mmCIF file of C-alpha atoms in Angstrom:
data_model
loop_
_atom_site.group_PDB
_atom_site.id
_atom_site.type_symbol
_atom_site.label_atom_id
_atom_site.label_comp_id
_atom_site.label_asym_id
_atom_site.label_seq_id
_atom_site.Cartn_x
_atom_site.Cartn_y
_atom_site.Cartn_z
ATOM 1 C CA UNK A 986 -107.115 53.253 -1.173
ATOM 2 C CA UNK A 987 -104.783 51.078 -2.991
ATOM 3 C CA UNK A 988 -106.451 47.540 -5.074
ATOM 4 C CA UNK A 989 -105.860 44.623 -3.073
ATOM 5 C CA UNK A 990 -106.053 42.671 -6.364
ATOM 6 C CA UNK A 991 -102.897 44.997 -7.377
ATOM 7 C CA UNK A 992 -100.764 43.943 -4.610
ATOM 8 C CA UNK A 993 -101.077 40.460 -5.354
ATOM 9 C CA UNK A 994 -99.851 40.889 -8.385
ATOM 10 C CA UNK A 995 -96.709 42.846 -7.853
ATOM 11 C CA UNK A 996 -96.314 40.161 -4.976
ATOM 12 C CA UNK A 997 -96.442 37.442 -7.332
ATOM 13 C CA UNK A 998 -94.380 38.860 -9.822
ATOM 14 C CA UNK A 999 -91.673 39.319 -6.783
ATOM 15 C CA UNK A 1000 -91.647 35.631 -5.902
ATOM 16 C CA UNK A 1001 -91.297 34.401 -9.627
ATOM 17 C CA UNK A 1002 -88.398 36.725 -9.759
ATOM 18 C CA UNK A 1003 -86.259 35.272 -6.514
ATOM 19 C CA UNK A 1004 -87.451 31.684 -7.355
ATOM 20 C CA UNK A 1005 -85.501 32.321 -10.720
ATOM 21 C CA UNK A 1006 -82.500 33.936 -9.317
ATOM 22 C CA UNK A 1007 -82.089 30.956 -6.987
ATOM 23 C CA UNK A 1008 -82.556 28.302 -9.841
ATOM 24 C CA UNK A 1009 -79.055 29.885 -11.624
ATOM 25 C CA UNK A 1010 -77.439 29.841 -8.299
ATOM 26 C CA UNK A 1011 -77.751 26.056 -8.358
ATOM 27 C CA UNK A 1012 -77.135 25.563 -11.807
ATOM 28 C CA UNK A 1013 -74.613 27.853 -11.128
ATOM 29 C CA UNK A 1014 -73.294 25.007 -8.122
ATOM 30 C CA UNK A 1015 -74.147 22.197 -9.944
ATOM 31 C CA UNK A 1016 -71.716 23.511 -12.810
ATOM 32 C CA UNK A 1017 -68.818 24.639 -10.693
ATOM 33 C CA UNK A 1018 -69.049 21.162 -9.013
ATOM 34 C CA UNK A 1019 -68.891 19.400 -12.435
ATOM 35 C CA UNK A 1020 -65.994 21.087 -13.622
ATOM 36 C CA UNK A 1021 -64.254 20.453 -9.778
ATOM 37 C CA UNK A 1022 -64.925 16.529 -10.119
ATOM 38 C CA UNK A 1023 -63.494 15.958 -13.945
ATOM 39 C CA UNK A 1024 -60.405 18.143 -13.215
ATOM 40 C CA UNK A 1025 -60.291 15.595 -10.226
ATOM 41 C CA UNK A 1026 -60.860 12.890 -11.862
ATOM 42 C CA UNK A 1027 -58.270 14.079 -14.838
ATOM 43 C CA UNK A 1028 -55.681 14.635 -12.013
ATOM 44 C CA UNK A 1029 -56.385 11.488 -10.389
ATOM 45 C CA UNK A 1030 -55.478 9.763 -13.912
ATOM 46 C CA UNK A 1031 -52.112 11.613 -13.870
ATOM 47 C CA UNK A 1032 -51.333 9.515 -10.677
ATOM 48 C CA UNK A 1033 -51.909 6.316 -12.044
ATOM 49 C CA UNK A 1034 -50.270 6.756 -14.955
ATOM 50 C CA UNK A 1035 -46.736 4.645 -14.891
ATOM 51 C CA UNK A 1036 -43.596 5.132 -16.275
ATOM 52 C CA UNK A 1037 -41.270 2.397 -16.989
ATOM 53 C CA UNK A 1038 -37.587 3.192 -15.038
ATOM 54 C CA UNK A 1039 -35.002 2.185 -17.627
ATOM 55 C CA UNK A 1040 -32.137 -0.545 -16.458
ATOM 56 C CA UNK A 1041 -29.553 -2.860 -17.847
ATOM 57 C CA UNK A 1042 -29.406 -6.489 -16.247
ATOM 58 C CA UNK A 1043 -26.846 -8.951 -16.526
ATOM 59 C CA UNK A 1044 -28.186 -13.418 -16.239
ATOM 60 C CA UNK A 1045 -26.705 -15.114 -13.273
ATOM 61 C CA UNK A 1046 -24.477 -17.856 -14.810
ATOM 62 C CA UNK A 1047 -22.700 -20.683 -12.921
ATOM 63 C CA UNK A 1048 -18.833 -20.078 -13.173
ATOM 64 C CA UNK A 1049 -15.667 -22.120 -11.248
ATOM 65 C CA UNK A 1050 -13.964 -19.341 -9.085
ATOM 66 C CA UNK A 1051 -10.776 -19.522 -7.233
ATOM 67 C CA UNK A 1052 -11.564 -17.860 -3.452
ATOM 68 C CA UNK A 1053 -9.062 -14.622 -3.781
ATOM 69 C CA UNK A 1054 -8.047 -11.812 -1.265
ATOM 70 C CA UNK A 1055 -6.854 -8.811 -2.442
ATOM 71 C CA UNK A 1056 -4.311 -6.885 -0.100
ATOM 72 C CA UNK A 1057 -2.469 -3.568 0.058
ATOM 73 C CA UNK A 1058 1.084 -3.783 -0.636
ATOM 74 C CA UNK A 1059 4.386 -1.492 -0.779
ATOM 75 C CA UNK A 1060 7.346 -1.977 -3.001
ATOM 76 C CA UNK A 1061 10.622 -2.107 -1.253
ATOM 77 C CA UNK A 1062 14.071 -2.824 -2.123
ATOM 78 C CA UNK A 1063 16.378 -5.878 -0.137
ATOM 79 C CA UNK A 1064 19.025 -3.558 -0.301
ATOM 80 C CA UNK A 1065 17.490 0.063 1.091
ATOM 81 C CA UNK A 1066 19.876 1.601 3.771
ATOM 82 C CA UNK A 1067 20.864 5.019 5.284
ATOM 83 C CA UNK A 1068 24.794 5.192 4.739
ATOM 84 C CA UNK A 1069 26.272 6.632 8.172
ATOM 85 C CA UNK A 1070 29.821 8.021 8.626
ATOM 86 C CA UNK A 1071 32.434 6.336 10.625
ATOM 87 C CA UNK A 1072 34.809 9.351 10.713
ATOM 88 C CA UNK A 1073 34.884 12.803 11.703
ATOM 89 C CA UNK A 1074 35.933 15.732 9.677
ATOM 90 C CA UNK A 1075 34.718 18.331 7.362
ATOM 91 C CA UNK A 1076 33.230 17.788 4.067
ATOM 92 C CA UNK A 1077 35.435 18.779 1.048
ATOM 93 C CA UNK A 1078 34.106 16.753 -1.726
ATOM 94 C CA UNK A 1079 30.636 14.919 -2.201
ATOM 95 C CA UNK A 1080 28.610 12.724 -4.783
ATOM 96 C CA UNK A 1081 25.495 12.802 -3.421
ATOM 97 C CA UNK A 1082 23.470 14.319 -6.458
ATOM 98 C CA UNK A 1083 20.067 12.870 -6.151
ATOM 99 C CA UNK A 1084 19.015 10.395 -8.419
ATOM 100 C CA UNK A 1085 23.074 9.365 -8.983
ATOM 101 C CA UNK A 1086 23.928 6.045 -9.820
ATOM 102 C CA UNK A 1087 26.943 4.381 -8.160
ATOM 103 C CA UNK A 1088 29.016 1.409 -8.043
ATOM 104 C CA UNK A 1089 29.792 -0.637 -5.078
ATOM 105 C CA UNK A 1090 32.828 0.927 -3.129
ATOM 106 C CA UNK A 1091 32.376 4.620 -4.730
ATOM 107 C CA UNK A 1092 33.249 7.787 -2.693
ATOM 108 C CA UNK A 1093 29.769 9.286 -1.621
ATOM 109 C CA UNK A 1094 31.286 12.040 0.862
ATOM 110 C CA UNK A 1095 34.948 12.456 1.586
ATOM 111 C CA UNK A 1096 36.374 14.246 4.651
ATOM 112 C CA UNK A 1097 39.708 16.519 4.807
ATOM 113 C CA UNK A 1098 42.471 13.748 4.663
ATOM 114 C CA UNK A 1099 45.350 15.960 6.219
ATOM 115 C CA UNK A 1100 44.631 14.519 9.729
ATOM 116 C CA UNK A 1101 44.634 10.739 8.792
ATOM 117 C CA UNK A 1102 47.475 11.402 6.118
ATOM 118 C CA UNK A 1103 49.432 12.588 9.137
ATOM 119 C CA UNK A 1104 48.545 10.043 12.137
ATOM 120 C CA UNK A 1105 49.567 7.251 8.919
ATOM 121 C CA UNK A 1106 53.294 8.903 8.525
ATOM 122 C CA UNK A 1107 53.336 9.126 12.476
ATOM 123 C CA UNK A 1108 52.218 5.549 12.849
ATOM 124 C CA UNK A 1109 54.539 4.573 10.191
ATOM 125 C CA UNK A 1110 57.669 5.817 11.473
ATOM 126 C CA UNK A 1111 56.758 4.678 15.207
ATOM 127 C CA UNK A 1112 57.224 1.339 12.945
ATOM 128 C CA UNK A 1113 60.180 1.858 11.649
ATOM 129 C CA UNK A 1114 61.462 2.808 14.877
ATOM 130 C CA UNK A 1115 59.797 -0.422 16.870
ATOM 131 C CA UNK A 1116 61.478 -2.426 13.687
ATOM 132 C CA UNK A 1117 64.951 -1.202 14.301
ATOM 133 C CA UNK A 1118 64.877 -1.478 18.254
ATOM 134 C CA UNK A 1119 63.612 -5.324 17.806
ATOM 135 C CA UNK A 1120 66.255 -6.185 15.081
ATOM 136 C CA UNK A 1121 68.915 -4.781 18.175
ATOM 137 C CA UNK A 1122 67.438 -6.578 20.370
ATOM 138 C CA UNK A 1123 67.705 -9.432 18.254
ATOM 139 C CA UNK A 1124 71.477 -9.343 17.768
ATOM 140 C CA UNK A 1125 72.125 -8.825 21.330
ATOM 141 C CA UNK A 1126 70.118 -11.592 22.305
ATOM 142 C CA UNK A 1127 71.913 -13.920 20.021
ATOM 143 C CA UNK A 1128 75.302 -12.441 21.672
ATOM 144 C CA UNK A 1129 74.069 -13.272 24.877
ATOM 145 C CA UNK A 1130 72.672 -16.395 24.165
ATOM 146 C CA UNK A 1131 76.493 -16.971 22.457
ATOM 147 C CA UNK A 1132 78.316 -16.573 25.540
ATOM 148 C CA UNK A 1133 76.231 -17.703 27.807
ATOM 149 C CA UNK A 1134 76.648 -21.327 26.384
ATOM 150 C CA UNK A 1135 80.149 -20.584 27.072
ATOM 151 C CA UNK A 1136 79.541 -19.569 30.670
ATOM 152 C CA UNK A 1137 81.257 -16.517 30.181
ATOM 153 C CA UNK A 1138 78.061 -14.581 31.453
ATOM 154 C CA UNK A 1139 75.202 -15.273 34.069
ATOM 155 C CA UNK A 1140 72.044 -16.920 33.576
ATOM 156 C CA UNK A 1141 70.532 -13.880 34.694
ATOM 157 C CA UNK A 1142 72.286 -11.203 32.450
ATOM 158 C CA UNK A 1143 70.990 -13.688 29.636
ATOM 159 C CA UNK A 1144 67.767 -13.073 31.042
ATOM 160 C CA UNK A 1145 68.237 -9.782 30.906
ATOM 161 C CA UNK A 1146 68.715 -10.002 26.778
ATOM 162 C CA UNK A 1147 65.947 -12.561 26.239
ATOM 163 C CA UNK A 1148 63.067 -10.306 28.215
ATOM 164 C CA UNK A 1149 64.554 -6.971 25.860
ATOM 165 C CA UNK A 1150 63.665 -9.068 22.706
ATOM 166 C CA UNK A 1151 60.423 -10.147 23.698
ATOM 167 C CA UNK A 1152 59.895 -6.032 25.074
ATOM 168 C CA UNK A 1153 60.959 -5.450 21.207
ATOM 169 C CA UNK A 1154 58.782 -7.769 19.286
ATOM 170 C CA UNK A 1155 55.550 -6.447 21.253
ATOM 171 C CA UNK A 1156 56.324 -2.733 20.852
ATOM 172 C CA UNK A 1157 56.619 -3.685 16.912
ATOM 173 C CA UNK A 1158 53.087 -6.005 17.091
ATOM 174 C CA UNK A 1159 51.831 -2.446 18.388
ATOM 175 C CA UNK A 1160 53.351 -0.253 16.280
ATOM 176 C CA UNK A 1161 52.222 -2.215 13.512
ATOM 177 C CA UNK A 1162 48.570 -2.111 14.888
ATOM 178 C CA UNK A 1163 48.952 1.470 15.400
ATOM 179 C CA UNK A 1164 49.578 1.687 11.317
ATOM 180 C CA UNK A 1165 46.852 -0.246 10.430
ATOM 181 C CA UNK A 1166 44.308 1.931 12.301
ATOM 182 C CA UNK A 1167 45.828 4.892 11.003
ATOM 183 C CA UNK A 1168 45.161 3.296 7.683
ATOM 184 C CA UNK A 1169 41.603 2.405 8.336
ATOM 185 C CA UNK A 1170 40.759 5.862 9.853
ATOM 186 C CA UNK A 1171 42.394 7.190 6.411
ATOM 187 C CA UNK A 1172 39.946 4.684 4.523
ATOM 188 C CA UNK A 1173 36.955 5.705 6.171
ATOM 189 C CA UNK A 1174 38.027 9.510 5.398
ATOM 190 C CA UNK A 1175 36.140 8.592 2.105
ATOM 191 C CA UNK A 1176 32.333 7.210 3.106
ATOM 192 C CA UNK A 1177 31.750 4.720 0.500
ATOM 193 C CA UNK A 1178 28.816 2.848 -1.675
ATOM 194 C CA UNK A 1179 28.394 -0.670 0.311
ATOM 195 C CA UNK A 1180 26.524 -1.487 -2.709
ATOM 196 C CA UNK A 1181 25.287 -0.776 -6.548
ATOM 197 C CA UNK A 1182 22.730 1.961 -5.829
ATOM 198 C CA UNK A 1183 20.993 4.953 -6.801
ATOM 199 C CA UNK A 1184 21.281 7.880 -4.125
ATOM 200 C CA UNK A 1185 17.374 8.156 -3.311
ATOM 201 C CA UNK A 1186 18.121 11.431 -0.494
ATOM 202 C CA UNK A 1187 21.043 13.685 0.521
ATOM 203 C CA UNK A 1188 21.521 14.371 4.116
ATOM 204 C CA UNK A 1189 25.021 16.276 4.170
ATOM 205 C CA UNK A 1190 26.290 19.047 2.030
ATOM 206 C CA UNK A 1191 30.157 20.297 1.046
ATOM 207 C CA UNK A 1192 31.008 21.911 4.108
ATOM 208 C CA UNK A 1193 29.589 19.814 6.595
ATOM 209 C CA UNK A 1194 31.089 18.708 9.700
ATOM 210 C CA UNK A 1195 30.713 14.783 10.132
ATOM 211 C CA UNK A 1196 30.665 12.859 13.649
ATOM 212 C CA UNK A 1197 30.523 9.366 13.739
ATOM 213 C CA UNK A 1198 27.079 8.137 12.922
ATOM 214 C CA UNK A 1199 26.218 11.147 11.243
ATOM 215 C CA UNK A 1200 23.344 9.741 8.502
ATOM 216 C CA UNK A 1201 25.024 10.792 4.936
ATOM 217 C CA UNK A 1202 22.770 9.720 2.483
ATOM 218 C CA UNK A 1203 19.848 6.790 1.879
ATOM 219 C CA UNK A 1204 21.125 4.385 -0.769
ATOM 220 C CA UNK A 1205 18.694 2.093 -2.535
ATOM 221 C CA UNK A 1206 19.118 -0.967 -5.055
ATOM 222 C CA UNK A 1207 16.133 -0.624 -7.407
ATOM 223 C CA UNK A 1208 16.913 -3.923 -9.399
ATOM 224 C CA UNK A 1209 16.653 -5.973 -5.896
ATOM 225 C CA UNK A 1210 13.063 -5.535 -5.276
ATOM 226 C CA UNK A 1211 9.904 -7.335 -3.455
ATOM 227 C CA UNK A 1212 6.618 -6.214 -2.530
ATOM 228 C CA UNK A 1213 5.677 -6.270 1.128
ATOM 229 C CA UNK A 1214 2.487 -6.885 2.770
ATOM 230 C CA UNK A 1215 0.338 -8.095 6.018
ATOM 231 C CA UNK A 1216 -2.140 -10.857 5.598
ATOM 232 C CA UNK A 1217 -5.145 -11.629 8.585
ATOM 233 C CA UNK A 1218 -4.851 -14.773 10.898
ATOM 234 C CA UNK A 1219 -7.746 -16.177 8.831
ATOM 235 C CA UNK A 1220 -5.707 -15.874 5.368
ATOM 236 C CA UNK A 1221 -2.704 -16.565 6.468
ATOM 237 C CA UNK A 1222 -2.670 -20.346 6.774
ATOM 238 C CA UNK A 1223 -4.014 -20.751 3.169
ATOM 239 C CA UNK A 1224 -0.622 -18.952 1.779
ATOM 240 C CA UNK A 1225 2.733 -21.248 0.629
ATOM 241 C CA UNK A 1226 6.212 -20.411 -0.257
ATOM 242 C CA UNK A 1227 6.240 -20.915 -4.250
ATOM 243 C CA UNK A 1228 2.506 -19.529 -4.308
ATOM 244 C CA UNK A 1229 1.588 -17.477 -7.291
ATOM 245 C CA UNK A 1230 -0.438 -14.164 -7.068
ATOM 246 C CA UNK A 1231 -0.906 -11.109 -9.165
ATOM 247 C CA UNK A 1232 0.026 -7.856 -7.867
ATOM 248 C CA UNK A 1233 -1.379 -4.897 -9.286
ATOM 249 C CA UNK A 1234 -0.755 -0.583 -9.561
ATOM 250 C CA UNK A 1235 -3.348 1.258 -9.144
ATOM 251 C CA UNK A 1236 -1.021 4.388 -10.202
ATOM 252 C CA UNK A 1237 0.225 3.131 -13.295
ATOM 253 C CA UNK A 1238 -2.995 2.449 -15.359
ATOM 254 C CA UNK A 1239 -3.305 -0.707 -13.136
ATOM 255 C CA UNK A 1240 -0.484 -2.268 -14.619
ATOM 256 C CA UNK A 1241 -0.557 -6.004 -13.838
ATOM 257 C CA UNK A 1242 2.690 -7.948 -12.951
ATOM 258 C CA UNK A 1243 3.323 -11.944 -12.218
ATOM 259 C CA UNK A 1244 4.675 -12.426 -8.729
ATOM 260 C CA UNK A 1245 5.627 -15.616 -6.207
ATOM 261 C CA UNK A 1246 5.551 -15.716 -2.672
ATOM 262 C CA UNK A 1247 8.700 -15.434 -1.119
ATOM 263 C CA UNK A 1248 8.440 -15.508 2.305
ATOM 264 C CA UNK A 1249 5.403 -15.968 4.589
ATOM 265 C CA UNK A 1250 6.034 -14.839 8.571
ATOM 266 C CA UNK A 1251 5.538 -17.120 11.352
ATOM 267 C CA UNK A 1252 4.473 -13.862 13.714
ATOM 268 C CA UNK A 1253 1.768 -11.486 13.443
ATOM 269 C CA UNK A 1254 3.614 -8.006 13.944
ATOM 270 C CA UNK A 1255 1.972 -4.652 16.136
ATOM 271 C CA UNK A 1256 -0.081 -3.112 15.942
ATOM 272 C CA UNK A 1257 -1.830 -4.365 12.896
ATOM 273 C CA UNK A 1258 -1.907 -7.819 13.995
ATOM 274 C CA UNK A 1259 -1.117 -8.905 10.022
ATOM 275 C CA UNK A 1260 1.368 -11.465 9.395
ATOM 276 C CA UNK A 1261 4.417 -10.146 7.088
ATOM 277 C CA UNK A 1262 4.368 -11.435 3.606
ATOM 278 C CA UNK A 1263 6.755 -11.083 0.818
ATOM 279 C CA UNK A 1264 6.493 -11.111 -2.886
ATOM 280 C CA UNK A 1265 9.280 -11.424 -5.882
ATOM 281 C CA UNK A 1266 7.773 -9.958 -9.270
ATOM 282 C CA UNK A 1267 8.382 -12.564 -11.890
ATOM 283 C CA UNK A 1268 9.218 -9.003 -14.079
ATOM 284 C CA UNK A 1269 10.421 -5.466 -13.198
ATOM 285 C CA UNK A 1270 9.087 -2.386 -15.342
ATOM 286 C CA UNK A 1271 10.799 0.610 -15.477
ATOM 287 C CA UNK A 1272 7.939 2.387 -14.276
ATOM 288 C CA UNK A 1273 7.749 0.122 -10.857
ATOM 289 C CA UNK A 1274 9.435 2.334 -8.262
ATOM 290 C CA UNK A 1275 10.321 1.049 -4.177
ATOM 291 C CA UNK A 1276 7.842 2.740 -2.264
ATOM 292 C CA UNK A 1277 5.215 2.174 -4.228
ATOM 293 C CA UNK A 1278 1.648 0.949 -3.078
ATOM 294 C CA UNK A 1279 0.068 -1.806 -4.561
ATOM 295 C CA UNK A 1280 -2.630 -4.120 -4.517
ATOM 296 C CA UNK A 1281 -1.888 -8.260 -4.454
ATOM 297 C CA UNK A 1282 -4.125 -10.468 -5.720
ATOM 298 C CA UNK A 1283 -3.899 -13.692 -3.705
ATOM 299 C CA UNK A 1284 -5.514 -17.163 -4.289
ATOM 300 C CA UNK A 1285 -6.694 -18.569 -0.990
ATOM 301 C CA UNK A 1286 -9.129 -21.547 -1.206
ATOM 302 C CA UNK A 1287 -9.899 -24.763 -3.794
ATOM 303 C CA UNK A 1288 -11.818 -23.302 -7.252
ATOM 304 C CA UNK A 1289 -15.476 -23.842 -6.360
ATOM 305 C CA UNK A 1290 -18.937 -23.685 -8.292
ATOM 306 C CA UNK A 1291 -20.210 -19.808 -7.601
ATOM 307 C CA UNK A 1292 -22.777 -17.518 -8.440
ATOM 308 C CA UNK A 1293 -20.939 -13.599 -9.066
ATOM 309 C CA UNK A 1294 -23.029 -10.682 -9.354
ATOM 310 C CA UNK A 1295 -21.226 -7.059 -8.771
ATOM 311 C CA UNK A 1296 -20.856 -5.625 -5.658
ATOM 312 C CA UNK A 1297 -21.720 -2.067 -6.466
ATOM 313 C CA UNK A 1298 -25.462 -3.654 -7.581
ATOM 314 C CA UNK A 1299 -26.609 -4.650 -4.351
ATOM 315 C CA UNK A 1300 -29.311 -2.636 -2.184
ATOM 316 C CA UNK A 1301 -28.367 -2.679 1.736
ATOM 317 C CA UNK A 1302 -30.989 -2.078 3.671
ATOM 318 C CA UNK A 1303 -30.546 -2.013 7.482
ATOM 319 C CA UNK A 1304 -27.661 -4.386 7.365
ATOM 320 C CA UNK A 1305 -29.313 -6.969 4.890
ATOM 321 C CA UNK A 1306 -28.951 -7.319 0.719
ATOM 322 C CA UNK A 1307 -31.142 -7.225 -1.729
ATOM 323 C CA UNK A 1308 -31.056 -7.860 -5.253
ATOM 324 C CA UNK A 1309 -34.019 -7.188 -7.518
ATOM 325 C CA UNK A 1310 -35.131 -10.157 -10.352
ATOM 326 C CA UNK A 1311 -36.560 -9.568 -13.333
ATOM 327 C CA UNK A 1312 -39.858 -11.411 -14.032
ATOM 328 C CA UNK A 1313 -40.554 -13.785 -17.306
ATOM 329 C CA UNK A 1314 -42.447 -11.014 -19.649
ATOM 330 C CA UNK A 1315 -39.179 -8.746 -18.426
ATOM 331 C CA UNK A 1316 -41.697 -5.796 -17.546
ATOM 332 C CA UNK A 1317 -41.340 -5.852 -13.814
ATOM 333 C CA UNK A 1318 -39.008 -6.433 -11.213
ATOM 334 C CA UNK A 1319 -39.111 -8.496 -7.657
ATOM 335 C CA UNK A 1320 -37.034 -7.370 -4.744
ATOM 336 C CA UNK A 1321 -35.275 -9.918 -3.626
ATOM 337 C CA UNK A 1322 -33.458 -10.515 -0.096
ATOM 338 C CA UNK A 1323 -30.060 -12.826 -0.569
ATOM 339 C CA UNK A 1324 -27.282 -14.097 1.060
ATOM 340 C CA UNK A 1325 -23.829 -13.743 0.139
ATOM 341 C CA UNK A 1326 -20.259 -14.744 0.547
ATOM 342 C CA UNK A 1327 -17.050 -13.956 -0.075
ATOM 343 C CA UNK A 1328 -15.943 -10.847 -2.378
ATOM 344 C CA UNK A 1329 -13.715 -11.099 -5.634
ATOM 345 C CA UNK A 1330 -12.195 -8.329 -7.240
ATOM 346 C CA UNK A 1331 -15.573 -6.184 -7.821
ATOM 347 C CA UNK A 1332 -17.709 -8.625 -7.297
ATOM 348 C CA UNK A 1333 -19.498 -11.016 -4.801
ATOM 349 C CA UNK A 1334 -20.421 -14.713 -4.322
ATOM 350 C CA UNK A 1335 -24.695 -14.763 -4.063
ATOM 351 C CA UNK A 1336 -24.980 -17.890 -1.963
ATOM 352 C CA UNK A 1337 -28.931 -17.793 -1.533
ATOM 353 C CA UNK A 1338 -32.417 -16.180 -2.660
ATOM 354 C CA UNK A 1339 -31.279 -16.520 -6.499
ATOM 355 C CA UNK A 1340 -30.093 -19.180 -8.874
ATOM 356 C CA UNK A 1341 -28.567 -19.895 -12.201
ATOM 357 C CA UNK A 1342 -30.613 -18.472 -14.752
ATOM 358 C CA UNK A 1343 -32.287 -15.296 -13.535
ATOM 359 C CA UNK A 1344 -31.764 -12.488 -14.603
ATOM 360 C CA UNK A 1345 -31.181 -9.078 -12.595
ATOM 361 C CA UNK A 1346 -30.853 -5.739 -12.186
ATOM 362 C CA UNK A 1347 -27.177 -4.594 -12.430
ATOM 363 C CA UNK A 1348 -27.620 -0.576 -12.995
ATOM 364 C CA UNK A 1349 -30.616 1.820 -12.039
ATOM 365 C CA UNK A 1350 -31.516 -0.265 -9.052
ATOM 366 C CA UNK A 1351 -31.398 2.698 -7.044
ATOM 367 C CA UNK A 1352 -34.779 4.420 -8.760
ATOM 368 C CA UNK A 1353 -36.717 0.684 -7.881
ATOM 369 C CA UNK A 1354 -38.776 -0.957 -5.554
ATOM 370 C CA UNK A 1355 -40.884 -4.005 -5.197
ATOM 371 C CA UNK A 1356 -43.278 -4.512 -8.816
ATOM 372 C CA UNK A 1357 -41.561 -1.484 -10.590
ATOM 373 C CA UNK A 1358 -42.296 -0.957 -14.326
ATOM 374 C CA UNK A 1359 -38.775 -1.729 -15.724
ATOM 375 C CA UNK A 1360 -37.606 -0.614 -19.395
ATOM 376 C CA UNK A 1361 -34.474 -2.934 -20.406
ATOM 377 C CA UNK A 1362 -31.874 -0.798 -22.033
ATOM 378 C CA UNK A 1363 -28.385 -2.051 -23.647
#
């Protein structure tokens, strides 16, 4: 028989034991929980902490600008043709290297003169023969004419004389013209520079056989140049003769040269719709070539009072800019929607939302929003 006071003990001793082990399962808890909360709280610091975005800003100053369009433009030549022959034959000398220069009238492809040498003899002694058969007619015309004022012959056998003389003198006027075509046709044997030149493309080669209108070669002036361009309907009335611009290369480590407007056209031309406007350079460089692009620089409005910020610092947004001011301590930054106008160059015209004085972001815009910490950098 087992002591009831026994069991009670033992069953005491039990619960102590479980009342214990649950005690370090919440302190247990409790601990984990801590530790959860502060490496929350630590992480939660990491968020707010702020780092300044570094930028460089520029001060909006009030300047006089000239309203300016800048246009594509081409170098050409006044004097740029493809040289055609006129004659027909086979090529037995040339002077078409590329790159050639030659003087007005030079041989640029010459044909086998044999032909034309011979159809000048032939014309020449048709000639000689239309030459001798109007000086007979000549002296028996006078003849006639002799005796007939002495009646001793008929009015019509003087007829007869007088019609043979005039028969003479044409076949002569077209022998004559026959000899100077055979001379021409000789000429053009040889197709000659219309102009000075340099030979910019060879079409033909020794051996050839020419037609008339065959294309020889393309001739070009290079010292007779202007630079062509289209301007829009809404430019285009702002533009004089005697107007001065600046037209610039692109390809030449934007070389800058003086120009004057030479011509403005009075009709836009298809399909671009652009009215045709030509430019003399005040100076040629060597390294200006015809068909070269280029970009004109064109004043078209009175100087005004403007506020220019670069283009390539605005923020579009949906089809609406925004600039971003710097505030007074120069810590933070206001985004700021504005209004603009036309372009110059690189830059634009800020017409509202900012004003003389304020300064603004011009690089590291795109890393910003509205109240960013900013960090000005030179």
């Amino acid at each position: 028989m087992q002591n009831p006071t026994g069991l009670r003990w033992v069953w005491l001793a039990a619960l102590m034991v479980s009342l214990g082990l649950c005690a370090c399962k919440d302190d247990t808890k409790e601990a984990t929980a801590t530790t959860s909360a502060e490496a929350s709280t630590e992480k939660a610091g990491d968020k707010v902490e702020e780092k300044a975005i570094p930028v460089k800003v520029m001060t909006l100053v009030e300047e006089t600008l000239t309203p300016r369009v800048e246009i594509s433009g081409l170098v050409a030549s006044d004097l740029d043709v493809t040289i055609l022959s006129e004659t027909s034959g086979r090529v037995v000398r040339d002077n078409l290297d590329l790159g050639n220069i030659v003087k007005k009238g030079a041989a640029l492809v010459v044909v086998d003169h044999e032909p034309y040498r011979i159809a000048v003899e032939s014309a020449q002694a048709a000639l000689d023969q239309a030459q001798a058969s109007k000086d007979q007619a000549e002296r028996e015309h006078a003849r006639m004419k002799t005796l007939r004022e002495s009646n001793d012959i008929s009015e019509s056998q003087y007829d007869i004389a007088h019609f043979a003389l005039l028969q003479a003198k044409a076949a002569l006027a077209m022998a004559e013209s026959q000899l100077a075509s055979a001379k021409h046709s000789l000429r053009l044997a040889s197709v000659r520079a219309p102009f000075d030149g340099v030979i910019a493309s060879t079409l033909v080669k020794l051996g050839d056989t020419l037609a008339p209108g065959t294309p020889v070669a393309q001739l070009v002036n290079t010292k007779q140049v202007k630079v062509t361009a289209g301007v829009g309907e809404d430019r285009i009335g702002s533009l004089t003769v005697g107007q001065k611009a600046v037209v610039r290369f692109p390809t030449l480590n934007d070389l800058r040269v003086d120009a004057t407007v030479k011509a403005v056209g009075a009709k836009a031309l298809q399909p671009t719709m652009t009215y045709p406007l030509e430019l003399q350079l005040d100076k040629l460089p060597e390294s200006v070539r015809v068909g070269m692009v280029c970009r004109v620089d064109l004043p078209v409005g009175q100087p005004m009072q403007a506020l220019r910020f670069p283009i390539d610092s605005l923020v579009d947004r949906f089809d609406r800019q925004y600039v971003y001011v710097v505030n007074e301590d120069k810590t933070r930054v206001k985004e700021q929607r504005v209004q603009t106008g036309i372009s110059l160059e690189n830059h634009i015209i800020l017409t509202e939302g900012v004003q003389a004085g304020d300064v603004l972001v011009m690089t590291g815009q795109a890393n910003l929003k509205d109240g960013s910490l900013i960090q000005i950098v030179e």
